Amino acid sequence: QQQVKQSPQSLIVQKGGISIINCAYENTAFDYFPWYQQFPGKGPALLIAIRPDVSEKKEGRFTISFNKSAKQFSLHIMDSQPGDSATYFCAASMRGAQKLVFGQGTRLTINP
Amino acid sequence: DVKVTQSSRYLVKRTGEKVFLECVQDMDHENMFWYRQDPGLGLRLIYFSYDVKMKEKGDIPEGYSVSREKKERFSLILESASTNQTSMYLCASSLYGAPEAFFGQGTRLTVV
């Protein structure tokens, strides 16, 4: 129940394409869903986050889509660029909880 | 900017050695975390601390211990390093009650 399942494990997209990474969860008590971006040799950094009272959040080329009934959320990267090549982690947290539960990670490669 | 600093980027230790990984944060965060990152397994929580001298086990605490004597510093200890502890170790911190975690740059530990 504490797990967050992320797919795919790796993804290759052409420059200018749309990258889509999916996550699913079981615990309906989760109420905060962030995405972290990690470049090689660096620690993960918060990219964008959503709470379940909205179905979509957009920041620049990055959009989170949230489907509460399906218990799924996804990250969409529009007009993908080589600089977006990184590992992406979804995560979830319960209200009042002090820790995040992370997905398995997706290694995204954008080909020029 | 929040800064989480891990004392070493790379470490090579011998089997059976006692290993100390150090982490310092400069934002007066109550919570500090140690994660382990392995390909395909995502970020797995080893231990976390929500106050000085307080600690809680995460998902994979076996073979590890922690110490938090000061608010800004959180140490991960491998009592007797083994080859299956070869991994990337990530420290993070967050405000109490706030789910956003800030990560250090990671320590890549190799046990030979």
PDB file of N, CA and C in Angstrom, chain A residues 9 32 36 38 40-46 51 87 89 93 96-105, chain B residues 9 31 33 35 37 39-43 45 48 57 90 94-101 103-105:
ATOM      1  N   GLN A   9      10.894   2.119 -17.249  1.00  0.00           N
ATOM      2  CA  GLN A   9      12.169   2.236 -16.567  1.00  0.00           C
ATOM      3  C   GLN A   9      13.125   3.113 -17.371  1.00  0.00           C
ATOM      4  N   TYR A  32      -0.027  14.289  -1.769  1.00  0.00           N
ATOM      5  CA  TYR A  32       0.990  15.177  -2.364  1.00  0.00           C
ATOM      6  C   TYR A  32       1.819  14.326  -3.298  1.00  0.00           C
ATOM      7  N   TYR A  36      10.607  14.507  -9.193  1.00  0.00           N
ATOM      8  CA  TYR A  36      11.980  14.953  -9.018  1.00  0.00           C
ATOM      9  C   TYR A  36      12.786  14.637 -10.281  1.00  0.00           C
ATOM     10  N   GLN A  38      16.751  14.273 -11.770  1.00  0.00           N
ATOM     11  CA  GLN A  38      18.125  14.049 -11.339  1.00  0.00           C
ATOM     12  C   GLN A  38      19.051  13.965 -12.539  1.00  0.00           C
ATOM     13  N   PRO A  40      22.991  13.417 -14.049  1.00  0.00           N
ATOM     14  CA  PRO A  40      24.133  12.582 -13.623  1.00  0.00           C
ATOM     15  C   PRO A  40      25.067  13.332 -12.681  1.00  0.00           C
ATOM     16  N   GLY A  41      25.439  12.675 -11.600  1.00  0.00           N
ATOM     17  CA  GLY A  41      26.362  13.275 -10.641  1.00  0.00           C
ATOM     18  C   GLY A  41      25.729  14.256  -9.683  1.00  0.00           C
ATOM     19  N   LYS A  42      24.410  14.404  -9.756  1.00  0.00           N
ATOM     20  CA  LYS A  42      23.706  15.345  -8.883  1.00  0.00           C
ATOM     21  C   LYS A  42      22.642  14.612  -8.080  1.00  0.00           C
ATOM     22  N   GLY A  43      22.195  15.261  -7.004  1.00  0.00           N
ATOM     23  CA  GLY A  43      21.059  14.725  -6.278  1.00  0.00           C
ATOM     24  C   GLY A  43      19.756  15.108  -6.954  1.00  0.00           C
ATOM     25  N   PRO A  44      18.663  14.405  -6.669  1.00  0.00           N
ATOM     26  CA  PRO A  44      17.361  14.770  -7.232  1.00  0.00           C
ATOM     27  C   PRO A  44      16.941  16.169  -6.768  1.00  0.00           C
ATOM     28  N   ALA A  45      16.218  16.862  -7.629  1.00  0.00           N
ATOM     29  CA  ALA A  45      15.695  18.182  -7.307  1.00  0.00           C
ATOM     30  C   ALA A  45      14.221  18.234  -7.688  1.00  0.00           C
ATOM     31  N   LEU A  46      13.427  18.897  -6.852  1.00  0.00           N
ATOM     32  CA  LEU A  46      11.999  18.994  -7.118  1.00  0.00           C
ATOM     33  C   LEU A  46      11.760  19.716  -8.442  1.00  0.00           C
ATOM     34  N   ARG A  51      -1.334  18.418  -5.893  1.00  0.00           N
ATOM     35  CA  ARG A  51      -2.193  17.852  -4.856  1.00  0.00           C
ATOM     36  C   ARG A  51      -3.468  17.364  -5.529  1.00  0.00           C
ATOM     37  N   THR A  87      17.235  11.407 -15.062  1.00  0.00           N
ATOM     38  CA  THR A  87      16.388  10.403 -14.422  1.00  0.00           C
ATOM     39  C   THR A  87      15.283  11.124 -13.671  1.00  0.00           C
ATOM     40  N   PHE A  89      11.951  10.833 -11.061  1.00  0.00           N
ATOM     41  CA  PHE A  89      11.307  10.038 -10.021  1.00  0.00           C
ATOM     42  C   PHE A  89       9.965  10.661  -9.672  1.00  0.00           C
ATOM     43  N   SER A  93       3.223  11.353  -0.824  1.00  0.00           N
ATOM     44  CA  SER A  93       3.318  11.564   0.615  1.00  0.00           C
ATOM     45  C   SER A  93       1.917  11.726   1.180  1.00  0.00           C
ATOM     46  N   GLY A  96       0.628  15.203   6.681  1.00  0.00           N
ATOM     47  CA  GLY A  96       1.227  15.086   8.003  1.00  0.00           C
ATOM     48  C   GLY A  96       2.403  14.139   8.072  1.00  0.00           C
ATOM     49  N   ALA A  97       2.606  13.369   7.023  1.00  0.00           N
ATOM     50  CA  ALA A  97       3.752  12.447   7.026  1.00  0.00           C
ATOM     51  C   ALA A  97       5.032  13.241   6.777  1.00  0.00           C
ATOM     52  N   GLN A  98       6.104  12.720   7.274  1.00  0.00           N
ATOM     53  CA  GLN A  98       7.375  13.432   7.157  1.00  0.00           C
ATOM     54  C   GLN A  98       8.227  12.904   6.021  1.00  0.00           C
ATOM     55  N   LYS A  99       7.768  11.883   5.332  1.00  0.00           N
ATOM     56  CA  LYS A  99       8.631  11.272   4.332  1.00  0.00           C
ATOM     57  C   LYS A  99       7.877  11.006   3.036  1.00  0.00           C
ATOM     58  N   LEU A 100       8.676  10.900   1.969  1.00  0.00           N
ATOM     59  CA  LEU A 100       8.161  10.613   0.648  1.00  0.00           C
ATOM     60  C   LEU A 100       8.389   9.140   0.315  1.00  0.00           C
ATOM     61  N   VAL A 101       7.483   8.590  -0.477  1.00  0.00           N
ATOM     62  CA  VAL A 101       7.658   7.256  -1.052  1.00  0.00           C
ATOM     63  C   VAL A 101       7.943   7.459  -2.536  1.00  0.00           C
ATOM     64  N   PHE A 102       9.053   6.916  -2.999  1.00  0.00           N
ATOM     65  CA  PHE A 102       9.490   7.166  -4.367  1.00  0.00           C
ATOM     66  C   PHE A 102       9.176   5.996  -5.288  1.00  0.00           C
ATOM     67  N   GLY A 103       8.951   6.334  -6.560  1.00  0.00           N
ATOM     68  CA  GLY A 103       8.881   5.326  -7.606  1.00  0.00           C
ATOM     69  C   GLY A 103      10.279   4.851  -7.979  1.00  0.00           C
ATOM     70  N   GLN A 104      10.328   3.926  -8.938  1.00  0.00           N
ATOM     71  CA  GLN A 104      11.582   3.259  -9.278  1.00  0.00           C
ATOM     72  C   GLN A 104      12.488   4.095 -10.165  1.00  0.00           C
ATOM     73  N   GLY A 105      11.959   5.159 -10.736  1.00  0.00           N
ATOM     74  CA  GLY A 105      12.773   6.025 -11.583  1.00  0.00           C
ATOM     75  C   GLY A 105      12.652   5.684 -13.062  1.00  0.00           C
TER      76      GLY A 105
ATOM     77  N   ARG B   9      32.091  12.718  -2.357  1.00  0.00           N
ATOM     78  CA  ARG B   9      31.408  12.343  -3.595  1.00  0.00           C
ATOM     79  C   ARG B   9      31.630  10.872  -3.907  1.00  0.00           C
ATOM     80  N   ASN B  31      13.714  17.745   9.671  1.00  0.00           N
ATOM     81  CA  ASN B  31      13.805  16.370   9.151  1.00  0.00           C
ATOM     82  C   ASN B  31      15.064  16.167   8.335  1.00  0.00           C
ATOM     83  N   PHE B  33      17.121  12.770   6.159  1.00  0.00           N
ATOM     84  CA  PHE B  33      16.879  11.429   5.617  1.00  0.00           C
ATOM     85  C   PHE B  33      18.155  10.877   4.988  1.00  0.00           C
ATOM     86  N   TYR B  35      18.846   8.015   2.013  1.00  0.00           N
ATOM     87  CA  TYR B  35      18.303   7.114   1.004  1.00  0.00           C
ATOM     88  C   TYR B  35      19.453   6.377   0.336  1.00  0.00           C
ATOM     89  N   GLN B  37      20.196   4.677  -3.484  1.00  0.00           N
ATOM     90  CA  GLN B  37      19.708   4.673  -4.858  1.00  0.00           C
ATOM     91  C   GLN B  37      20.391   3.569  -5.644  1.00  0.00           C
ATOM     92  N   PRO B  39      19.895   1.208  -9.420  1.00  0.00           N
ATOM     93  CA  PRO B  39      19.150   1.170 -10.691  1.00  0.00           C
ATOM     94  C   PRO B  39      17.952   0.231 -10.622  1.00  0.00           C
ATOM     95  N   GLY B  40      16.805   0.732 -11.079  1.00  0.00           N
ATOM     96  CA  GLY B  40      15.600  -0.084 -11.111  1.00  0.00           C
ATOM     97  C   GLY B  40      14.878  -0.199  -9.784  1.00  0.00           C
ATOM     98  N   LEU B  41      15.502   0.282  -8.721  1.00  0.00           N
ATOM     99  CA  LEU B  41      14.881   0.193  -7.392  1.00  0.00           C
ATOM    100  C   LEU B  41      14.482   1.556  -6.848  1.00  0.00           C
ATOM    101  N   GLY B  42      14.852   2.602  -7.533  1.00  0.00           N
ATOM    102  CA  GLY B  42      14.485   3.942  -7.098  1.00  0.00           C
ATOM    103  C   GLY B  42      15.252   4.371  -5.864  1.00  0.00           C
ATOM    104  N   LEU B  43      14.611   5.199  -5.061  1.00  0.00           N
ATOM    105  CA  LEU B  43      15.200   5.694  -3.826  1.00  0.00           C
ATOM    106  C   LEU B  43      14.542   4.956  -2.675  1.00  0.00           C
ATOM    107  N   LEU B  45      14.376   4.382   1.441  1.00  0.00           N
ATOM    108  CA  LEU B  45      14.686   5.074   2.682  1.00  0.00           C
ATOM    109  C   LEU B  45      15.368   4.128   3.657  1.00  0.00           C
ATOM    110  N   PHE B  48      15.435   7.913   8.893  1.00  0.00           N
ATOM    111  CA  PHE B  48      15.218   9.346   8.942  1.00  0.00           C
ATOM    112  C   PHE B  48      15.139   9.825  10.380  1.00  0.00           C
ATOM    113  N   LYS B  57      13.488   3.986  11.714  1.00  0.00           N
ATOM    114  CA  LYS B  57      13.906   3.104  10.634  1.00  0.00           C
ATOM    115  C   LYS B  57      13.053   3.370   9.402  1.00  0.00           C
ATOM    116  N   LEU B  90      22.156   8.986  -0.760  1.00  0.00           N
ATOM    117  CA  LEU B  90      21.651  10.359  -0.855  1.00  0.00           C
ATOM    118  C   LEU B  90      21.105  10.806   0.490  1.00  0.00           C
ATOM    119  N   SER B  94      14.168  18.292   5.114  1.00  0.00           N
ATOM    120  CA  SER B  94      12.899  18.992   4.865  1.00  0.00           C
ATOM    121  C   SER B  94      12.427  19.626   6.159  1.00  0.00           C
ATOM    122  N   LEU B  95      11.544  20.597   6.010  1.00  0.00           N
ATOM    123  CA  LEU B  95      10.910  21.188   7.171  1.00  0.00           C
ATOM    124  C   LEU B  95       9.908  20.201   7.769  1.00  0.00           C
ATOM    125  N   TYR B  96       9.745  20.250   9.073  1.00  0.00           N
ATOM    126  CA  TYR B  96       8.760  19.377   9.710  1.00  0.00           C
ATOM    127  C   TYR B  96       7.375  19.694   9.169  1.00  0.00           C
ATOM    128  N   GLY B  97       6.669  18.677   8.677  1.00  0.00           N
ATOM    129  CA  GLY B  97       5.321  18.863   8.157  1.00  0.00           C
ATOM    130  C   GLY B  97       5.251  19.275   6.705  1.00  0.00           C
ATOM    131  N   ALA B  98       6.374  19.599   6.108  1.00  0.00           N
ATOM    132  CA  ALA B  98       6.392  19.974   4.692  1.00  0.00           C
ATOM    133  C   ALA B  98       6.988  18.826   3.898  1.00  0.00           C
ATOM    134  N   PRO B  99       6.331  18.377   2.863  1.00  0.00           N
ATOM    135  CA  PRO B  99       6.797  17.172   2.178  1.00  0.00           C
ATOM    136  C   PRO B  99       7.969  17.387   1.238  1.00  0.00           C
ATOM    137  N   GLU B 100       8.264  18.612   0.843  1.00  0.00           N
ATOM    138  CA  GLU B 100       9.335  18.817  -0.130  1.00  0.00           C
ATOM    139  C   GLU B 100      10.690  18.531   0.488  1.00  0.00           C
ATOM    140  N   ALA B 101      11.412  17.622  -0.118  1.00  0.00           N
ATOM    141  CA  ALA B 101      12.746  17.252   0.356  1.00  0.00           C
ATOM    142  C   ALA B 101      13.816  17.852  -0.534  1.00  0.00           C
ATOM    143  N   PHE B 103      17.826  17.508  -1.601  1.00  0.00           N
ATOM    144  CA  PHE B 103      18.832  16.453  -1.609  1.00  0.00           C
ATOM    145  C   PHE B 103      20.250  16.996  -1.723  1.00  0.00           C
ATOM    146  N   GLY B 104      21.182  16.248  -1.151  1.00  0.00           N
ATOM    147  CA  GLY B 104      22.594  16.473  -1.409  1.00  0.00           C
ATOM    148  C   GLY B 104      22.992  15.866  -2.742  1.00  0.00           C
ATOM    149  N   GLN B 105      24.280  15.976  -3.071  1.00  0.00           N
ATOM    150  CA  GLN B 105      24.739  15.544  -4.385  1.00  0.00           C
ATOM    151  C   GLN B 105      25.019  14.046  -4.454  1.00  0.00           C
TER     152      GLN B 105
END
